[in-house]
Coordinates of C-alpha atoms in Angstrom, one line a residue:
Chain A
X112 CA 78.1 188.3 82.4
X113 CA 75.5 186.5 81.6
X114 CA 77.6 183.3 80.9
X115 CA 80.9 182.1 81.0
X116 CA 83.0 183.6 78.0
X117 CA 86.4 182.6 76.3
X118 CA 88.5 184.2 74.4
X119 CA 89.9 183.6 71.6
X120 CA 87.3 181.2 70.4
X121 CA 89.7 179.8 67.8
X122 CA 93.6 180.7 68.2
X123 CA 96.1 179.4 65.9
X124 CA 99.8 178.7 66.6
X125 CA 103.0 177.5 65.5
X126 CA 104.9 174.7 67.2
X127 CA 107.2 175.7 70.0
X128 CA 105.2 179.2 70.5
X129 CA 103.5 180.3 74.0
X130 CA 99.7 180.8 74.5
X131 CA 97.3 182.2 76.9
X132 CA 93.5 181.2 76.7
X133 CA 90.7 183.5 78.8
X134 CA 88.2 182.1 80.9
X135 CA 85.3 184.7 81.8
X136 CA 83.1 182.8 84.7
X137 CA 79.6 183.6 85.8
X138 CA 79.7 186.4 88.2
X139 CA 79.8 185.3 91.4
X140 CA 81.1 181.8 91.2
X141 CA 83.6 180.8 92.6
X142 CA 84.2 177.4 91.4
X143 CA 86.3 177.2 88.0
X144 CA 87.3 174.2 85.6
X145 CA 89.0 173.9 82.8
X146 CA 88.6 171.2 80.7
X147 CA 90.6 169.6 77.6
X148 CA 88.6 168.0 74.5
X149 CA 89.9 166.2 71.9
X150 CA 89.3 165.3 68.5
X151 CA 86.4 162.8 68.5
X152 CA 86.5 162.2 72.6
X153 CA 85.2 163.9 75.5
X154 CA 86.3 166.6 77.7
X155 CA 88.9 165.6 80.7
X156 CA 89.2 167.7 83.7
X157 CA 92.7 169.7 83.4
X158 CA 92.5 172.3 87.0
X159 CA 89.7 173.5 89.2
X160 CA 90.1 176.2 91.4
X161 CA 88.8 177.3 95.0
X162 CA 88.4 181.1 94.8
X163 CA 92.1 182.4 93.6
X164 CA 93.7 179.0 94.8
X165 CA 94.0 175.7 92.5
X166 CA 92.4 173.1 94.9
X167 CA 93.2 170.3 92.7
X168 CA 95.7 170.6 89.1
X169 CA 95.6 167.2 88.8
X170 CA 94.5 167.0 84.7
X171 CA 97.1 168.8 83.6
X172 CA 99.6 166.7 81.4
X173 CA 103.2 168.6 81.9
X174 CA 104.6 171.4 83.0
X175 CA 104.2 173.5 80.0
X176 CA 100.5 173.7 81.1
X177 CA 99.7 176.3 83.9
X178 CA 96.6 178.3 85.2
X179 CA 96.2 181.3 86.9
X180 CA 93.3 183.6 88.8
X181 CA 94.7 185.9 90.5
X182 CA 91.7 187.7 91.6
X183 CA 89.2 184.5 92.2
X184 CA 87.2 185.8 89.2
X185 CA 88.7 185.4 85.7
X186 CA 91.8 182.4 84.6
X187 CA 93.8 182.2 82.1
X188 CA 95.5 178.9 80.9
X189 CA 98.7 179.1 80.0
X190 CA 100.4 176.7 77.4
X191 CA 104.5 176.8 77.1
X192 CA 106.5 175.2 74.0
X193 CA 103.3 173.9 72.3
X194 CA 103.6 170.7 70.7
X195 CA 100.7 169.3 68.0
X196 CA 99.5 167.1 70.4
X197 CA 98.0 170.5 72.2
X198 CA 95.8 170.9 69.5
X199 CA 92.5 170.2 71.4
X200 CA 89.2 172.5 72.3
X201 CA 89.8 174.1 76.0
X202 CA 86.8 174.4 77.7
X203 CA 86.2 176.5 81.0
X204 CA 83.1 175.8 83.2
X205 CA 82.1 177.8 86.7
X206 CA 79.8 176.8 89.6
X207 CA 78.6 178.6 92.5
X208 CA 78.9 176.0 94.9
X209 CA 82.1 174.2 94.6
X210 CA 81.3 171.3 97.4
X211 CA 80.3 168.3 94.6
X212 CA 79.1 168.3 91.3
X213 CA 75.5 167.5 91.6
X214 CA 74.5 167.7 95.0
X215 CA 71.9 170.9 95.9
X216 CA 71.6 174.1 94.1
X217 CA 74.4 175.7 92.9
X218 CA 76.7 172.8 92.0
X219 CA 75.7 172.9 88.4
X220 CA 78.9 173.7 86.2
X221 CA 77.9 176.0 83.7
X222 CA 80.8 175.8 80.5
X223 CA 81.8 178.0 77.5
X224 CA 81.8 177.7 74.3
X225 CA 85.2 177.0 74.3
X226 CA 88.9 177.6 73.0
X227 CA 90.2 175.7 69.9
X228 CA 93.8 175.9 69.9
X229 CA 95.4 174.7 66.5
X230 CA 99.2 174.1 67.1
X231 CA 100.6 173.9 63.4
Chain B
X136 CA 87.3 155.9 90.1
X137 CA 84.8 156.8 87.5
X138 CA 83.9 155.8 83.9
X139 CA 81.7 156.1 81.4
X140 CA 81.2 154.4 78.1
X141 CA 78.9 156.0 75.5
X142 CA 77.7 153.0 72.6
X143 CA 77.4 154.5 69.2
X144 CA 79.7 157.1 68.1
X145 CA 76.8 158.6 66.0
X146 CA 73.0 157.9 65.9
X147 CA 70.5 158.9 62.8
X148 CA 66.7 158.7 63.6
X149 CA 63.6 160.3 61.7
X150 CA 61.9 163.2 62.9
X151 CA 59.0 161.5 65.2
X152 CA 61.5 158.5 66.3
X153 CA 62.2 157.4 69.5
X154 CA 66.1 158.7 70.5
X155 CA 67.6 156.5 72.4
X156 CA 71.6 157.3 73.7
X157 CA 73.4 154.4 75.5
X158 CA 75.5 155.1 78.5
X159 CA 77.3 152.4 80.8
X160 CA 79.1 153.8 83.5
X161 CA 81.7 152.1 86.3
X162 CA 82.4 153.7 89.7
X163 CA 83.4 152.6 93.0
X164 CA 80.9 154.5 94.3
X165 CA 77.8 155.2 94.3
X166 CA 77.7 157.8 91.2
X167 CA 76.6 161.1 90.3
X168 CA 75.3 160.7 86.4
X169 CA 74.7 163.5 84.1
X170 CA 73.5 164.2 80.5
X171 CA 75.1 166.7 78.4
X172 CA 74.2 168.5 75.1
X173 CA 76.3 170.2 72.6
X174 CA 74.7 172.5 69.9
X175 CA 77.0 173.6 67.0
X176 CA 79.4 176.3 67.8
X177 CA 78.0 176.1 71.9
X178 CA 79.1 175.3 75.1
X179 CA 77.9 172.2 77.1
X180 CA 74.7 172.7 78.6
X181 CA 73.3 170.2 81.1
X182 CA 70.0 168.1 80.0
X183 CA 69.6 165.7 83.5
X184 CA 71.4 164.6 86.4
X185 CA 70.9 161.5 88.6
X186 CA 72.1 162.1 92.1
X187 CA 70.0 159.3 94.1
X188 CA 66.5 160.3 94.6
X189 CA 63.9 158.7 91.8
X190 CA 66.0 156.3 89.2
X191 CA 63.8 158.0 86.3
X192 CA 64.8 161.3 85.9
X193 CA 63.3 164.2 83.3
X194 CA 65.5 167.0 81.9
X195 CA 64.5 169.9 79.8
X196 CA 63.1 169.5 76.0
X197 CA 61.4 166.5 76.5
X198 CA 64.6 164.2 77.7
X199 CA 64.9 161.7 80.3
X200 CA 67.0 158.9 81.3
X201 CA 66.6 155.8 83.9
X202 CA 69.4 155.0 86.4
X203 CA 69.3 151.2 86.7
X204 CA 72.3 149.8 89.1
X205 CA 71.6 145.9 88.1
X206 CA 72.7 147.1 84.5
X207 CA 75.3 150.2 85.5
X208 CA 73.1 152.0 82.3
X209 CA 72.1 155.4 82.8
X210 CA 70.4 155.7 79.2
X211 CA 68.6 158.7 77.5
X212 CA 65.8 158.9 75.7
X213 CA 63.4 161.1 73.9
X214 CA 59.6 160.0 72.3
X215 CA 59.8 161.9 69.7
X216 CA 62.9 163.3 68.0
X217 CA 62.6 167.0 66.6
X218 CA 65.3 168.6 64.2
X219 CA 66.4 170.9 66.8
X220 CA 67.5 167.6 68.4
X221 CA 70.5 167.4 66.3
X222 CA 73.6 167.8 68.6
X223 CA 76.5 165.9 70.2
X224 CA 75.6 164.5 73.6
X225 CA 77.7 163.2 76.4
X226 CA 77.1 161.2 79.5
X227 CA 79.2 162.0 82.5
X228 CA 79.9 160.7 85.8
X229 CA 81.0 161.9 89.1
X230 CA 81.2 160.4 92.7
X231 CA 78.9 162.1 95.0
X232 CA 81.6 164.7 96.7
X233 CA 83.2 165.5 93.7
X234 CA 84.0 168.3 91.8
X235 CA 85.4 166.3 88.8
X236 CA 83.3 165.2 86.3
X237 CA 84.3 161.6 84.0
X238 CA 82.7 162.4 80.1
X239 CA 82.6 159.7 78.2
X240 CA 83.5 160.3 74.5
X241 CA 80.3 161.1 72.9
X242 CA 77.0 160.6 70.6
X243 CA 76.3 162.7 67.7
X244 CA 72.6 162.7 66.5
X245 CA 71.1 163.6 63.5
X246 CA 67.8 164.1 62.7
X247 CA 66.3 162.5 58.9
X248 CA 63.2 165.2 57.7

């Protein structure tokens, strides 16, 4: 496509319930973030992945959080037992080049409009 | 590590005014630093990136920022501000073989007629 899509854009759910959030990357690129943003602060890096693999899962906060790509192209981010505290914008971001953020062509992370997840 | 620290959680200026969008940043080395803009209801889009060539760097609509190391200050300006200006922007740092990038919380501008 001709930018990275998520789906839902706005997804609403009670407390304790499981979700999945879409992440549609460029074509091509094989680099893929997701990001968390909160009310009133910036995002924070949740997973990135290397192709199908997830090269580094550091960001993510528990165990109830999880994130797939089984095929190297689209992820999905999986939330278990959601607490209030989930509620947060999820943003996904892909690169072509995956070897540092800003480097040479190809490193720029291009993001989505996003996920808001409302845990009620 | 890497940090940034955005001053002024919101900025009003008059159509014609200078913008100006404070960033101080800390890393333990040296830094990638970016500029990010967030229309209503869009993703992130990227405005300007340092990554250690020239210290004054220019991004698309008329942006650009000045890396100074004495000060850690990676600020953003603009001339002139237009309505289409009106937007949340975030400063964001990364170290230079780094995948992860550090936002800090960010500026939300509006834009008096």
């Amino acid at each position: 496509g001709a930018g990275v899509s998520q789906t839902p854009s706005n997804k609403v759910t009670e407390k304790g319930k499981y979700v999945e959030l879409r992440c549609d990357p460029i074509s091509g690129h094989t680099a893929l973030y997701w990001y968390r943003q909160s009310l009133g602060q910036g995002p924070e890096f949740l997973i990135y992945f290397q192709g199908t693999g997830a090269a580094d899962d550091s960001g993510l906060p528990n165990d109830r959080f999880f994130a797939v790509r089984p095929e190297g192209s689209v992820s999905t981010l999986k939330i278990q037992r959601t607490e209030r505290g989930d509620s947060a914008v999820y943003l996904c971001a892909s690169s072509l080049n995956p070897t540092g953020i800003g480097i040479g062509l190809g490193t720029e992370a291009f993001f989505g409009q996003g996920t808001r997840l409302t845990v009620v | 590590a890497q940090s940034v620290t955005q001053l002024g959680s919101h900025v009003s200026v008059s159509e014609g005014a200078l913008v100006l969008l404070r960033c101080n940043y800390s890393s333990s080395v040296p830094p990638y630093l970016f500029w990010y803009v967030q229309y209503p209801n869009q993703g992130l889009q990227l405005l300007l990136k340092y990554t250690s060539a020239a210290t004054l760097v220019k991004g698309i609509n008329g942006f650009e920022a000045e890396f100074k190391k004495s000060e850690t200050s990676f600020h953003l300006t603009k001339p002139s501000a237009h309505m289409s200006d009106a937007a949340e922007y975030f400063c964001a740092v990364s170290a230079a073989d780094d995948y992860k990038l550090s936002f800090g919380a960010g500026t939300t501008v509006t834009v008096r007629a």
